[in-house]
C-alpha positions as semicolon CSV with decimal commas, in nm:
position;residue;x (nm);y (nm);z (nm)
1;X;-4,908;3,603;1,336
2;X;-4,826;3,418;1,656
3;X;-4,772;3,043;1,672
4;X;-5,101;3,007;1,858
5;X;-5,290;3,206;1,597
6;X;-5,143;2,985;1,325
7;X;-5,266;2,676;1,513
8;X;-5,612;2,828;1,532
9;X;-5,614;2,909;1,161
10;X;-5,530;2,546;1,092
11;X;-5,872;2,466;1,241
12;X;-6,054;2,718;1,021
13;X;-6,384;2,640;0,852
14;X;-6,462;2,926;0,612
15;X;-6,827;2,831;0,560
16;X;-6,876;2,826;0,935
17;X;-6,704;3,164;0,963
18;X;-6,940;3,317;0,709
19;X;-7,241;3,172;0,890
20;X;-7,126;3,263;1,240
21;X;-7,029;3,617;1,143
22;X;-7,396;3,686;1,071
23;X;-7,475;3,606;1,435
24;X;-7,218;3,859;1,557
25;X;-7,320;4,186;1,386
26;X;-7,101;4,402;1,607
27;X;-6,782;4,207;1,539
28;X;-6,547;4,274;1,247
29;X;-6,563;3,966;1,025
30;X;-6,188;3,996;0,975
31;X;-6,137;3,905;1,340
32;X;-6,341;3,584;1,313
33;X;-6,135;3,281;1,213
34;X;-6,424;3,035;1,191
35;X;-6,376;2,743;1,429
36;X;-6,663;2,521;1,538
37;X;-6,712;2,523;1,915
38;X;-6,652;2,148;1,979
39;X;-6,324;2,171;1,787
40;X;-6,213;2,482;1,976
41;X;-6,312;2,318;2,305
42;X;-6,094;2,016;2,227
43;X;-5,809;2,247;2,134
44;X;-5,855;2,435;2,463
45;X;-5,834;2,112;2,660
46;X;-5,503;2,022;2,497
47;X;-5,371;2,378;2,510
48;X;-5,445;2,406;2,883
49;X;-5,177;2,146;2,953
50;X;-4,909;2,362;2,789
51;X;-4,704;2,627;2,968
52;X;-4,794;2,873;2,695
53;X;-5,156;2,878;2,812
54;X;-5,069;3,071;3,129
55;X;-4,882;3,331;2,924
56;X;-5,176;3,356;2,685
57;X;-5,414;3,452;2,967
58;X;-5,195;3,751;3,049
59;X;-5,172;3,879;2,690
60;X;-5,473;4,108;2,663
61;X;-5,643;4,223;2,456
62;X;-5,662;3,943;2,203
63;X;-5,713;4,010;1,833
64;X;-5,935;3,724;1,723
65;X;-6,282;3,627;1,839
66;X;-6,171;3,266;1,883
67;X;-5,883;3,379;2,104
68;X;-6,140;3,537;2,334
69;X;-6,345;3,218;2,336
70;X;-6,033;3,014;2,403
71;X;-5,956;3,248;2,692
72;X;-6,301;3,191;2,843
73;X;-6,272;2,815;2,802
74;X;-5,936;2,809;2,978
75;X;-6,060;3,021;3,268
76;X;-6,373;2,807;3,305
77;X;-6,154;2,505;3,376
78;X;-5,953;2,668;3,655
79;X;-6,035;2,466;3,967
80;X;-5,919;2,713;4,233
81;X;-6,208;2,953;4,293
82;X;-6,006;3,259;4,395
83;X;-5,773;3,226;4,098
84;X;-6,063;3,163;3,862
85;X;-6,253;3,466;3,992
86;X;-5,946;3,683;3,954
87;X;-5,903;3,575;3,592
88;X;-6,272;3,626;3,513
89;X;-6,269;3,978;3,653
90;X;-5,953;4,061;3,462
91;X;-6,105;3,940;3,136
92;X;-6,463;4,072;3,163
93;X;-6,380;4,425;3,037
94;X;-6,244;4,274;2,714
95;X;-6,557;4,075;2,624
96;X;-6,720;4,238;2,324
97;X;-6,993;3,997;2,214
98;X;-7,273;3,779;2,348
99;X;-7,127;3,448;2,232
100;X;-6,805;3,480;2,432
101;X;-7,003;3,608;2,729
102;X;-7,243;3,312;2,721
103;X;-6,987;3,032;2,718
104;X;-7,023;2,777;3,003
105;X;-6,954;2,909;3,352
106;X;-6,658;2,789;3,560
107;X;-6,745;2,471;3,748
108;X;-6,588;2,603;4,068
109;X;-6,855;2,876;4,089
110;X;-7,118;2,623;4,197
111;X;-6,929;2,546;4,518
112;X;-6,867;2,908;4,615
113;X;-7,206;3,073;4,574
114;X;-7,196;3,295;4,880
115;X;-6,878;3,474;4,775
116;X;-6,972;3,466;4,407
117;X;-7,300;3,646;4,477
118;X;-7,122;3,958;4,601
119;X;-6,922;3,975;4,280
120;X;-7,235;3,917;4,072
121;X;-7,394;4,222;4,234
122;X;-7,089;4,429;4,141
123;X;-7,094;4,302;3,783
124;X;-7,462;4,385;3,740
125;X;-7,392;4,740;3,855
126;X;-7,112;4,779;3,600
127;X;-7,131;5,021;3,308
128;X;-6,987;4,763;3,066
129;X;-7,253;4,582;2,863
130;X;-7,107;4,233;2,878
131;X;-7,001;4,254;3,242
132;X;-7,365;4,332;3,325
133;X;-7,484;4,048;3,103
134;X;-7,236;3,805;3,257
135;X;-7,348;3,895;3,609
136;X;-7,713;3,839;3,524
137;X;-7,632;3,514;3,351
138;X;-7,448;3,382;3,656
139;X;-7,745;3,485;3,870
140;X;-7,969;3,290;3,633
141;X;-7,749;2,981;3,625
142;X;-7,679;2,947;3,996
143;X;-7,953;3,127;4,190
144;X;-8,290;3,027;4,048
145;X;-8,321;2,696;4,229
146;X;-8,259;2,623;4,597
147;X;-8,052;2,941;4,640
148;X;-8,321;3,169;4,498
149;X;-8,428;3,485;4,679
150;X;-8,707;3,717;4,553
151;X;-8,477;4,018;4,584
152;X;-8,263;3,877;4,302
153;X;-8,547;3,954;4,063
154;X;-8,535;4,316;4,169
155;X;-8,158;4,322;4,126
156;X;-8,211;4,237;3,760
157;X;-8,523;4,441;3,691
158;X;-8,381;4,755;3,853
159;X;-8,118;4,759;3,580
160;X;-8,203;5,011;3,310
161;X;-8,011;5,009;2,985
162;X;-8,042;5,102;2,619
163;X;-7,815;4,811;2,527
164;X;-7,987;4,533;2,333
165;X;-7,773;4,257;2,484
166;X;-7,845;4,372;2,839
167;X;-8,220;4,393;2,781
168;X;-8,222;4,057;2,605
169;X;-8,046;3,907;2,907
170;X;-8,304;4,059;3,142
171;X;-8,579;3,896;2,935
172;X;-8,393;3,563;2,928
173;X;-8,343;3,576;3,305
174;X;-8,709;3,654;3,371
175;X;-8,838;3,389;3,130
176;X;-8,621;3,134;3,308
177;X;-8,742;3,267;3,644
178;X;-9,102;3,219;3,529
179;X;-9,018;2,855;3,459
180;X;-8,846;2,799;3,793
181;X;-8,996;3,054;4,031
182;X;-9,337;3,133;3,887
183;X;-9,508;3,271;4,198
184;X;-9,231;3,519;4,272
185;X;-9,189;3,628;3,910
186;X;-9,538;3,652;3,761
187;X;-9,624;3,980;3,944
188;X;-9,361;4,154;3,730
189;X;-9,572;4,063;3,428
190;X;-9,913;4,116;3,586
191;X;-9,826;4,463;3,715
192;X;-9,641;4,556;3,396
193;X;-9,338;4,669;3,594
194;X;-9,093;4,615;3,310
195;X;-9,011;4,842;3,016
196;X;-9,239;4,753;2,724
197;X;-8,971;4,585;2,512
198;X;-8,844;4,371;2,801
199;X;-9,202;4,288;2,903
200;X;-9,296;4,157;2,558
201;X;-8,965;3,979;2,502
202;X;-8,996;3,804;2,840
203;X;-9,341;3,677;2,747
204;X;-9,219;3,567;2,405
205;X;-8,928;3,369;2,549
206;X;-9,146;3,218;2,823
207;X;-9,409;3,108;2,571
208;X;-9,133;2,942;2,368
209;X;-9,003;2,755;2,675
210;X;-9,073;2,383;2,712
211;X;-9,046;2,421;3,091
212;X;-9,365;2,627;3,126
213;X;-9,709;2,461;3,112
214;X;-9,955;2,535;2,834
215;X;-10,198;2,676;3,089
216;X;-9,942;2,927;3,211
217;X;-9,842;3,015;2,857
218;X;-10,203;3,100;2,777
219;X;-10,216;3,319;3,087
220;X;-9,895;3,498;2,986
221;X;-10,036;3,569;2,640
222;X;-10,314;3,777;2,798
223;X;-10,050;4,031;2,901
224;X;-9,910;4,086;2,553
């Protein structure tokens, strides 16, 4: 066990591990330490100031789930966009679960949307489940407001996959798009363009959203 791993085990909460493991069915429970996210985030902030953190980013793959989350947290705080992007792309192939994938995006991404978009397109066309999911999630987080373009919807909906976590991300993206870009998105529901599972999951998530009016929710329900 490395010194870092020992430090992480010192933060272990076994009850939380048992609970969280149920949310990660594809992950070996033996690789989950059990650290609550706020505690790991505080650890990451302190660890980032140590020289060892740079070495840690280059030691891939990691063994523990929390090491992967720590890795994502460290990369998200890199201020230089080019360096941050390089580290993200180096780490994406090692992501093996939705929770690591869905951690907060790097802050520097928001100021470099034009360049980021080209990488997002590449990620979405990947064959790796969580690289695809990450690309779609970045498209959802940064390009559904003033930077939205209707063709981004097609970029997502043209993706066909048998992977649950890709299809769930497509539904999440579209439900969010219905909340933010209704006029551009609703035809995908009205014309039943989507695969049946994605279609129904999109409606479900949209109906559960507090950002969509009751009137629109009633309309969506007619397409179930």
